[in-house]
Coordinates of C-alpha atoms and ligand atoms in Angstrom, one line a residue:
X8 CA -4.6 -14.2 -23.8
X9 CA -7.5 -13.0 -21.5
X10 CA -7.9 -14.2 -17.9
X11 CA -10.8 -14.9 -16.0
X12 CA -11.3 -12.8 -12.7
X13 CA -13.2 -13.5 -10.0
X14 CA -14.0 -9.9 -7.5
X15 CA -14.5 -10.6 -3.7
X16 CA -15.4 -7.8 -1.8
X17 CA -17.8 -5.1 -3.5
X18 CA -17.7 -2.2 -1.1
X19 CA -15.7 1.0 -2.1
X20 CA -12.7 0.3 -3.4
X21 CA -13.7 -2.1 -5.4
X22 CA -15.1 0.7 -8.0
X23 CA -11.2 2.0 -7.6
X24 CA -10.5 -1.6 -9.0
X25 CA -12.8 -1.9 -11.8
X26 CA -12.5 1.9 -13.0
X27 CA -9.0 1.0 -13.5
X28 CA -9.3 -2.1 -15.3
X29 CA -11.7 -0.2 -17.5
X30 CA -9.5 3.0 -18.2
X31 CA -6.8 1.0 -19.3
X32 CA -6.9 -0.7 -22.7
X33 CA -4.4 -3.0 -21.7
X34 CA -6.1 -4.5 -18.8
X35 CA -9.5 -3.9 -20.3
X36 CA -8.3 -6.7 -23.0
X37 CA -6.5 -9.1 -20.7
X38 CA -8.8 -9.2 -18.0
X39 CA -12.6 -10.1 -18.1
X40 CA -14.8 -9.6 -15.0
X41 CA -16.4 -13.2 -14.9
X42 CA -17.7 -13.4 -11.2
X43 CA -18.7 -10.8 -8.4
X44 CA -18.6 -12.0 -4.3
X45 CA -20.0 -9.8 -1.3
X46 CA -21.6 -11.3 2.0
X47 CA -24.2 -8.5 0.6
X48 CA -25.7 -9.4 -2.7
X49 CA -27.4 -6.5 -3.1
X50 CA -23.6 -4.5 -2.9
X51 CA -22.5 -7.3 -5.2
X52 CA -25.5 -6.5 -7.9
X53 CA -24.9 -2.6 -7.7
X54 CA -21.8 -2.9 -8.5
X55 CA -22.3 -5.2 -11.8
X56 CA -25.1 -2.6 -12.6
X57 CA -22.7 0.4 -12.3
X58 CA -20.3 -1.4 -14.4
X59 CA -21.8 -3.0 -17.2
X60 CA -20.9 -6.4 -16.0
X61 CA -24.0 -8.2 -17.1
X62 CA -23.0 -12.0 -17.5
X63 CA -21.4 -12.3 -14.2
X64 CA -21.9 -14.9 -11.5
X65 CA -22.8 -12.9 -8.9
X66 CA -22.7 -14.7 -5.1
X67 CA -22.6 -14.4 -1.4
X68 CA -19.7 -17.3 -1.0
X69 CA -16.5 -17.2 -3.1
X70 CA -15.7 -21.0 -3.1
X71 CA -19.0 -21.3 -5.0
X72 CA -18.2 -18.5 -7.5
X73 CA -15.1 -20.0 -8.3
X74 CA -16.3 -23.3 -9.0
X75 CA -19.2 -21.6 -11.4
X76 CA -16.9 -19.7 -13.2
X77 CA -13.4 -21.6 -13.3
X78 CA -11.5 -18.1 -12.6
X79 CA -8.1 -18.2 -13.0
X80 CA -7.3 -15.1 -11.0
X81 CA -9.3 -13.7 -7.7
X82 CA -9.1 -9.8 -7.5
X83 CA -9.7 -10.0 -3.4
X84 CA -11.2 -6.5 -2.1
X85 CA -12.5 -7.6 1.1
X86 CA -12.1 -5.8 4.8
X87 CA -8.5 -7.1 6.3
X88 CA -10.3 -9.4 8.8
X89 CA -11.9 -11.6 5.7
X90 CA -8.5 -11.8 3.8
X91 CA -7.0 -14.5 4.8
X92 CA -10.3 -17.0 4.3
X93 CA -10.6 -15.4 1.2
X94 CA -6.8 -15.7 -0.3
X95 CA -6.1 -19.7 0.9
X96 CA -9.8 -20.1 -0.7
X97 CA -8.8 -18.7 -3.6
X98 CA -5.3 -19.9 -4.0
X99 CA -6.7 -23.4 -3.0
X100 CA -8.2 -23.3 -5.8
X101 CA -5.6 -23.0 -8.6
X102 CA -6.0 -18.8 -8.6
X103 CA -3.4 -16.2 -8.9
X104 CA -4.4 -13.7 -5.9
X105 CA -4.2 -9.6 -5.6
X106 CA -5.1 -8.3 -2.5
X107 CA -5.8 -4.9 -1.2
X108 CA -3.2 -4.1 1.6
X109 CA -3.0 -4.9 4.2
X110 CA -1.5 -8.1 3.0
X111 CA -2.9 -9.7 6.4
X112 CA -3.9 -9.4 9.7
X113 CA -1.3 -10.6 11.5
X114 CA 1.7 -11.6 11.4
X115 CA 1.1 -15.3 11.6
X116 CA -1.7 -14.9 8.5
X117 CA 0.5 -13.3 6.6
X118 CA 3.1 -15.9 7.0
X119 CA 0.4 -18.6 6.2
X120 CA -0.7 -16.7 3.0
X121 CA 3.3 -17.2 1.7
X122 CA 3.5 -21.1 2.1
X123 CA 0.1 -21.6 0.7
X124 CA 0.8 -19.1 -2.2
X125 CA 4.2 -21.0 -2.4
X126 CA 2.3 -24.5 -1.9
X127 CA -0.1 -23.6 -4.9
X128 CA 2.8 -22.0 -6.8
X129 CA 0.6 -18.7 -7.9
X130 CA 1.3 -15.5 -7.9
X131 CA 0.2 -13.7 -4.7
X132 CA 0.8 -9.6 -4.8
X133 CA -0.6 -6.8 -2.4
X134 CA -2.1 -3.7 -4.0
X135 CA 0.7 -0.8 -2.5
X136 CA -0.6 1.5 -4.9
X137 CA 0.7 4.4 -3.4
X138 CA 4.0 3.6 -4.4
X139 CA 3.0 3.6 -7.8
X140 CA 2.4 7.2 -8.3
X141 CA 4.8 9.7 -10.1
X142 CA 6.1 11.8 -6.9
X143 CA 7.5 7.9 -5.1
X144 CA 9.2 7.2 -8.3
X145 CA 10.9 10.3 -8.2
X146 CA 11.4 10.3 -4.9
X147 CA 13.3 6.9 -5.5
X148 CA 15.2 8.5 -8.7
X149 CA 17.0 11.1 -6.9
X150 CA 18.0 8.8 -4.1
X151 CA 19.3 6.2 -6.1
X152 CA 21.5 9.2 -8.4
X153 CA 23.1 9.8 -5.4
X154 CA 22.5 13.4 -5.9
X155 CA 22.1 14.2 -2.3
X156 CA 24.8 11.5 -1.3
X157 CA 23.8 8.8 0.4
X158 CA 20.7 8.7 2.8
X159 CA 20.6 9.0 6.6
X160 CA 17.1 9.9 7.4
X161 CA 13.7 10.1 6.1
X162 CA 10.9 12.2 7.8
X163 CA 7.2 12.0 7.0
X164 CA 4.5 14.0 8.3
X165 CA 0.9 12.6 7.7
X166 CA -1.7 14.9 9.5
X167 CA -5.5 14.5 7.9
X168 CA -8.8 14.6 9.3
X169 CA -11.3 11.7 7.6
X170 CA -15.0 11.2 8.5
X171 CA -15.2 7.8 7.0
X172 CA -17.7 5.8 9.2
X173 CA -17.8 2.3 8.5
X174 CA -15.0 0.0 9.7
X175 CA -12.3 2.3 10.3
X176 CA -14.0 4.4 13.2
X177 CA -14.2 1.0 15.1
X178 CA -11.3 -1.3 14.4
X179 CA -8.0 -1.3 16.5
X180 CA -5.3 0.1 15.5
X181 CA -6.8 2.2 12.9
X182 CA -3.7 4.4 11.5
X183 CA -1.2 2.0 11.7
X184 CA -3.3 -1.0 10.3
X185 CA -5.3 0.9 7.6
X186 CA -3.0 3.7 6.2
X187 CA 0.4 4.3 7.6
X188 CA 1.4 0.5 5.5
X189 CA 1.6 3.1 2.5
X190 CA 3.8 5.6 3.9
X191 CA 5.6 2.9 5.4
X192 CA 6.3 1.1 2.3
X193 CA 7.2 3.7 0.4
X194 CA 10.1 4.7 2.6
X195 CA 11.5 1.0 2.6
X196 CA 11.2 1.6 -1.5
X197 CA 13.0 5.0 -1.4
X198 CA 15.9 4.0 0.5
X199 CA 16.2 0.7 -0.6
X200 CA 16.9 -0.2 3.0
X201 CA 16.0 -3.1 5.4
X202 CA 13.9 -1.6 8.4
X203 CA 15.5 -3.6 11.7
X204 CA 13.5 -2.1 14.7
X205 CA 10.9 0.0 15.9
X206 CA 9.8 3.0 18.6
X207 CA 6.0 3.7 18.7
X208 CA 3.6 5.9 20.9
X209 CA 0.3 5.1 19.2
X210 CA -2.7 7.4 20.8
X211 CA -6.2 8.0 20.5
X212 CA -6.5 11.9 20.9
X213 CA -8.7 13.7 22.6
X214 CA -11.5 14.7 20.2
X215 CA -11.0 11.6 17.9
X216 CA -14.0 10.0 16.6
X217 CA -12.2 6.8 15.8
X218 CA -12.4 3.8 18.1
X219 CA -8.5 3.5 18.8
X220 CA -5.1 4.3 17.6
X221 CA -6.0 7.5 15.4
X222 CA -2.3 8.5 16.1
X223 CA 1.3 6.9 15.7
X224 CA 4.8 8.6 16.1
X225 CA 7.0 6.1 15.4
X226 CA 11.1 6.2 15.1
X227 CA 12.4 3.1 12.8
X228 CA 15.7 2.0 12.1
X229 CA 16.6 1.0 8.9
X230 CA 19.9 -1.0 7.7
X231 CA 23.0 1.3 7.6
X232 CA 21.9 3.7 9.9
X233 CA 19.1 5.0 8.6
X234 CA 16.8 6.4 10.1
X235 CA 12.7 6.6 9.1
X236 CA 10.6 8.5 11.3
X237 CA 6.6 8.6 10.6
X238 CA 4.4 11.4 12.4
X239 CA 0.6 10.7 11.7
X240 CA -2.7 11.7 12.8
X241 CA -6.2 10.2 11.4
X242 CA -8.2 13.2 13.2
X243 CA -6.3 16.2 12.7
X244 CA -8.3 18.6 11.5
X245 CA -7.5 22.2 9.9
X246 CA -5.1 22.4 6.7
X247 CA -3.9 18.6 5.6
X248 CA -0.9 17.4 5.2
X249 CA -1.0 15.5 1.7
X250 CA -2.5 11.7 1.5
X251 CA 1.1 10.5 0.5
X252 CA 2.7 12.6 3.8
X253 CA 4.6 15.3 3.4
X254 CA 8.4 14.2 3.1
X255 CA 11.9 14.8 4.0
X256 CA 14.8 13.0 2.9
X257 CA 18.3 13.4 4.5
X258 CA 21.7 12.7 2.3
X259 CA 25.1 13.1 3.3
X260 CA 25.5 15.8 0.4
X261 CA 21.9 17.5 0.7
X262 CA 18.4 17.2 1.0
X263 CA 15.1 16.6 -0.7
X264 CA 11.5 17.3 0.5
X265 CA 8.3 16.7 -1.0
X266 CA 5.2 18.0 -0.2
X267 CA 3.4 14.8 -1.0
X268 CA 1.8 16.7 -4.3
X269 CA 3.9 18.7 -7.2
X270 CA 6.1 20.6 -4.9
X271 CA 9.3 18.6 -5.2
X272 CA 13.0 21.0 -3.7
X273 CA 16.1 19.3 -3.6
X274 CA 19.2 21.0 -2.6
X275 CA 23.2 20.1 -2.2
X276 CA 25.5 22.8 -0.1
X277 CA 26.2 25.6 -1.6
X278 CA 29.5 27.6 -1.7
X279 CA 29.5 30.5 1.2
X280 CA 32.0 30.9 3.4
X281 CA 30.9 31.0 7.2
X282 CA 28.7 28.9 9.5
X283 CA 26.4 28.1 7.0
X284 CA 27.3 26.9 3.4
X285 CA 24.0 27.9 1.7
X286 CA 22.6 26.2 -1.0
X287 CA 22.8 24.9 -4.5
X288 CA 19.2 23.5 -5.7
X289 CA 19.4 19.9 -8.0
X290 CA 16.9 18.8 -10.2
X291 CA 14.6 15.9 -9.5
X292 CA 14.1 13.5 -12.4
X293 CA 10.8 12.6 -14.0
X294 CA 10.1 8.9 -13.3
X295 CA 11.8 6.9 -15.9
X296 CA 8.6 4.6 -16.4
X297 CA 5.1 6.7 -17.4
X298 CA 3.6 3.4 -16.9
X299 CA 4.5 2.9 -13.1
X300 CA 2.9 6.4 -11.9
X301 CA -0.4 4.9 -12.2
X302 CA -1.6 3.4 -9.0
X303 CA -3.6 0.5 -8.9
X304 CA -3.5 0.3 -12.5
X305 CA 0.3 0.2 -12.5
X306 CA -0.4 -3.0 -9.6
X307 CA -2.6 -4.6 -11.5
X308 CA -0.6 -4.3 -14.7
X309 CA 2.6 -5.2 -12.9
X310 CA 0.6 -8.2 -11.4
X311 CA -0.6 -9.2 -14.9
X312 CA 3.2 -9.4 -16.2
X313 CA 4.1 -11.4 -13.3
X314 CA 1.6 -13.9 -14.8
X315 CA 2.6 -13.8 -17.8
X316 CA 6.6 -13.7 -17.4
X317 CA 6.8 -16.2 -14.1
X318 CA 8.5 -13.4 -12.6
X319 CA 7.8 -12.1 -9.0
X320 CA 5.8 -8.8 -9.0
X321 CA 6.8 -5.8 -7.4
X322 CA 4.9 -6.0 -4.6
X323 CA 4.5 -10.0 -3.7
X324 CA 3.8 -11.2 -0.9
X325 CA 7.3 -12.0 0.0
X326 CA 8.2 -8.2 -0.4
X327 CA 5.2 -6.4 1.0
X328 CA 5.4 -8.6 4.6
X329 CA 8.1 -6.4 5.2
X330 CA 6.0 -3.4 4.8
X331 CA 3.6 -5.6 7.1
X332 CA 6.0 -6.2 9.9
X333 CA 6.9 -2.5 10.2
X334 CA 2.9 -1.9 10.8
X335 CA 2.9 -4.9 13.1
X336 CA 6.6 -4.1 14.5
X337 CA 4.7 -0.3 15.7
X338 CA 1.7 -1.5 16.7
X339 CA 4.0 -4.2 19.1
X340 CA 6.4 -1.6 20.3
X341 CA 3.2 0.8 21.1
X342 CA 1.6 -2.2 23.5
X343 CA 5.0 -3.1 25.2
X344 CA 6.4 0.8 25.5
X345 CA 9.6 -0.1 24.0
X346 CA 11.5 -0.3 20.8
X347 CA 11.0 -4.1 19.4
X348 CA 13.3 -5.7 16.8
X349 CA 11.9 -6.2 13.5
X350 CA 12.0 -9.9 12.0
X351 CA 14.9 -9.8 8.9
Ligands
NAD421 N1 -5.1 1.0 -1.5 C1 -5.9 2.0 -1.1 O1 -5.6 3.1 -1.3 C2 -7.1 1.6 -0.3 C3 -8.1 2.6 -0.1 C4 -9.3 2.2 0.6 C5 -9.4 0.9 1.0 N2 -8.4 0.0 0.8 C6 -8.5 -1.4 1.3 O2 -9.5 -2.0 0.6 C7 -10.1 -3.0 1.4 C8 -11.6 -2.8 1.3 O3 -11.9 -1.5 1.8 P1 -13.3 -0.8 1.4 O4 -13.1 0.6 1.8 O5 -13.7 -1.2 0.0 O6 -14.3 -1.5 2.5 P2 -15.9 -1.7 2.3 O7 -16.4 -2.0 3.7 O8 -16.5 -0.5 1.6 O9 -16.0 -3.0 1.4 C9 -15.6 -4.3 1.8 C10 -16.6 -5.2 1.2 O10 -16.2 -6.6 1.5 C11 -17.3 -7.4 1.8 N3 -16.8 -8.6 2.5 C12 -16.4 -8.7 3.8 N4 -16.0 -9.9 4.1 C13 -16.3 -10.7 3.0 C14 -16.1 -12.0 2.6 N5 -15.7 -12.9 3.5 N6 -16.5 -12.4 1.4 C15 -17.0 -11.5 0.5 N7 -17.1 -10.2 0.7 C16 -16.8 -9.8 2.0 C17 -18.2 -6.5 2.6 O11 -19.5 -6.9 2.6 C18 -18.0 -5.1 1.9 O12 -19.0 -4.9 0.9 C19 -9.5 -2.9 2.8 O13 -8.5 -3.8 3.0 C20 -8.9 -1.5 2.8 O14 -7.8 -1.3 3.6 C21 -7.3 0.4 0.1

């Protein structure tokens, strides 16, 4: 079966969309680009041009899109502040939704986006591609071995220096609410934990060129104990950290870091006498599923099942408004000075 797609939001990562529907047979079959919306036109026409999409509707307004085309799925690419007009429009009418992430802008949105996704009984899924990528899954294999015992802390690093321009350098917020969701997310996915509450100093350096919030350090706690703790800079220039952050994971039996690339050391204690016990490396699985190490292809396809089966994606809604409610939990705690419980 093949389903008609509707894009919203032509800008730049919507080519990051449509390359990977393309690359992949699989999606390249089931899916078929049928209209294109930007409040731009023009974007909206280069990006059919650049693509080969030559019978596409092609609009300013995605209410009208839809009802030209009858899609029966909404691929919604849009800035966070247009999601939530753009996901009840689409879900009102009869579409299964993916969004980019974040998932919403608020709190309250995001809540609103899981009744009417519930009221029109579709599937609504956030794009968290970055937990679709080989080094996560990994990540998530050892832990769930038990090879390094059981966790009790998980450290990233995140230190890079982006010129972007566009929205980012003038939105609130702009490491917690753009980027940090990813880091965020995966830790909740790697230890399998429920994060409960939340410490944050969000700054805008000195020397950043962003508008506000270019910095978080925040400390989380997690269900049994665990502790997550994030250290991120959007203007930190000089040698970068990784765009996945540079990792540290804490077991009861050893430790595993990850630079955030291919350099993956895991370790249980070794056998010296003395104060210090040494060292005995482990080894850290391959993923067990090629097939979920391939970012927003792996979303999509796992979004794509979910219609298919009736069962709920990886990353629904439900799910990723956790990930959401550590961004909005940090960006709470930063505002009142103090740690802030995290809604269950
Ligand atoms: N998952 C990732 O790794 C990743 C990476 C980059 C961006 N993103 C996300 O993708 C989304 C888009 O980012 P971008 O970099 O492509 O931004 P962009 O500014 O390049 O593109 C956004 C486009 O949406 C259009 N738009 C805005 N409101 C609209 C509306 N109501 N209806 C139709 N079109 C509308 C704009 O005209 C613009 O062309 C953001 O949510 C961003 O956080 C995700």
């Amino acid at each position: 079966m093949t389903y008609s797609v509707v894009l919203c939001g032509c800008g730049a990562m919507a080519k990051g969309w449509l390359r990977a529907v393309q690359s992949t047979p699989d999606l390249r079959d089931a899916l078929r680009i049928v209209g294109l919306v930007d409040l731009n036109e023009d974007v909206a026409q280069a990006l059919a041009a650049e693509f080969g999409l030559a019978d596409v509707v092609i609009g300013t307004d995605l209410q009208t899109v839809l009802e030209a085309t009858k899609a029966e799925i909404v691929f919604d690419v849009v800035i966070p502040a247009a999601r939530h007009v753009v996901v009840t429009t689409a879900l009102a009418h009869g579409c299964h939704v993916l969004s980019e992430k974040p998932m919403a802008n608020s709190m309250e949105e995001a809540a609103d986006l899981l009744k009417a996704a519930a009221k029109a009984g579709k599937i609504h899924s956030v794009v968290q591609n970055r937990r679709f990528i080989s080094g996560v899954r990994r990540m998530h294999r050892l832990v769930e071995s038990g090879a390094i015992g059981d966790i009790t802390a998980i450290h990233c690093d995140f230190f890079i220096g982006p010129h972007f321009g566009g929205f980012r350098e003038k939105m609130d917020n702009v490491l917690l609410l753009d980027m940090a969701i990813h880091t965020f997310d995966a830790a909740r996915y790697v230890s399998g934990k429920t994060p409960l509450s939340v410490y944050c100093l969000e700054t805008n350096p000195s020397g950043s060129w962003y508008a506000h919030g270019a910095s978080a350090n925040a400390v989380f706690r997690f269900s049994d104990d665990v502790v997550f703790t994030y250290r991120g800079s959007w203007c930190a220039e000089g040698e970068r950290t990784s765009w996945e952050s540079a990792w540290r994971i804490v077991g009861t039996k050893g430790m595993l870091t990850w630079d955030g690339e291919d350099g993956f050391k895991a370790s249980v204690a070794g056998s010296e006498d003395g104060l210090l016990r040494g060292f005995a490396p482990v080894e850290v699985p391959p993923p067990s599923r090629d097939e979920e190490t391939h970012g927003h292809a792996s979303v999509i396809a796992d979004f794509l099942d979910a219609i298919r089966t009736g069962r709920a994606p990886e990353t629904a809604g439900e799910d990723n408004i956790r990930s959401l409610a550590m961004v909005f939990g940090a960006i709470e705690s930063a505002r009142l000075g103090r740690s802030v419980e995290l809604a269950a």
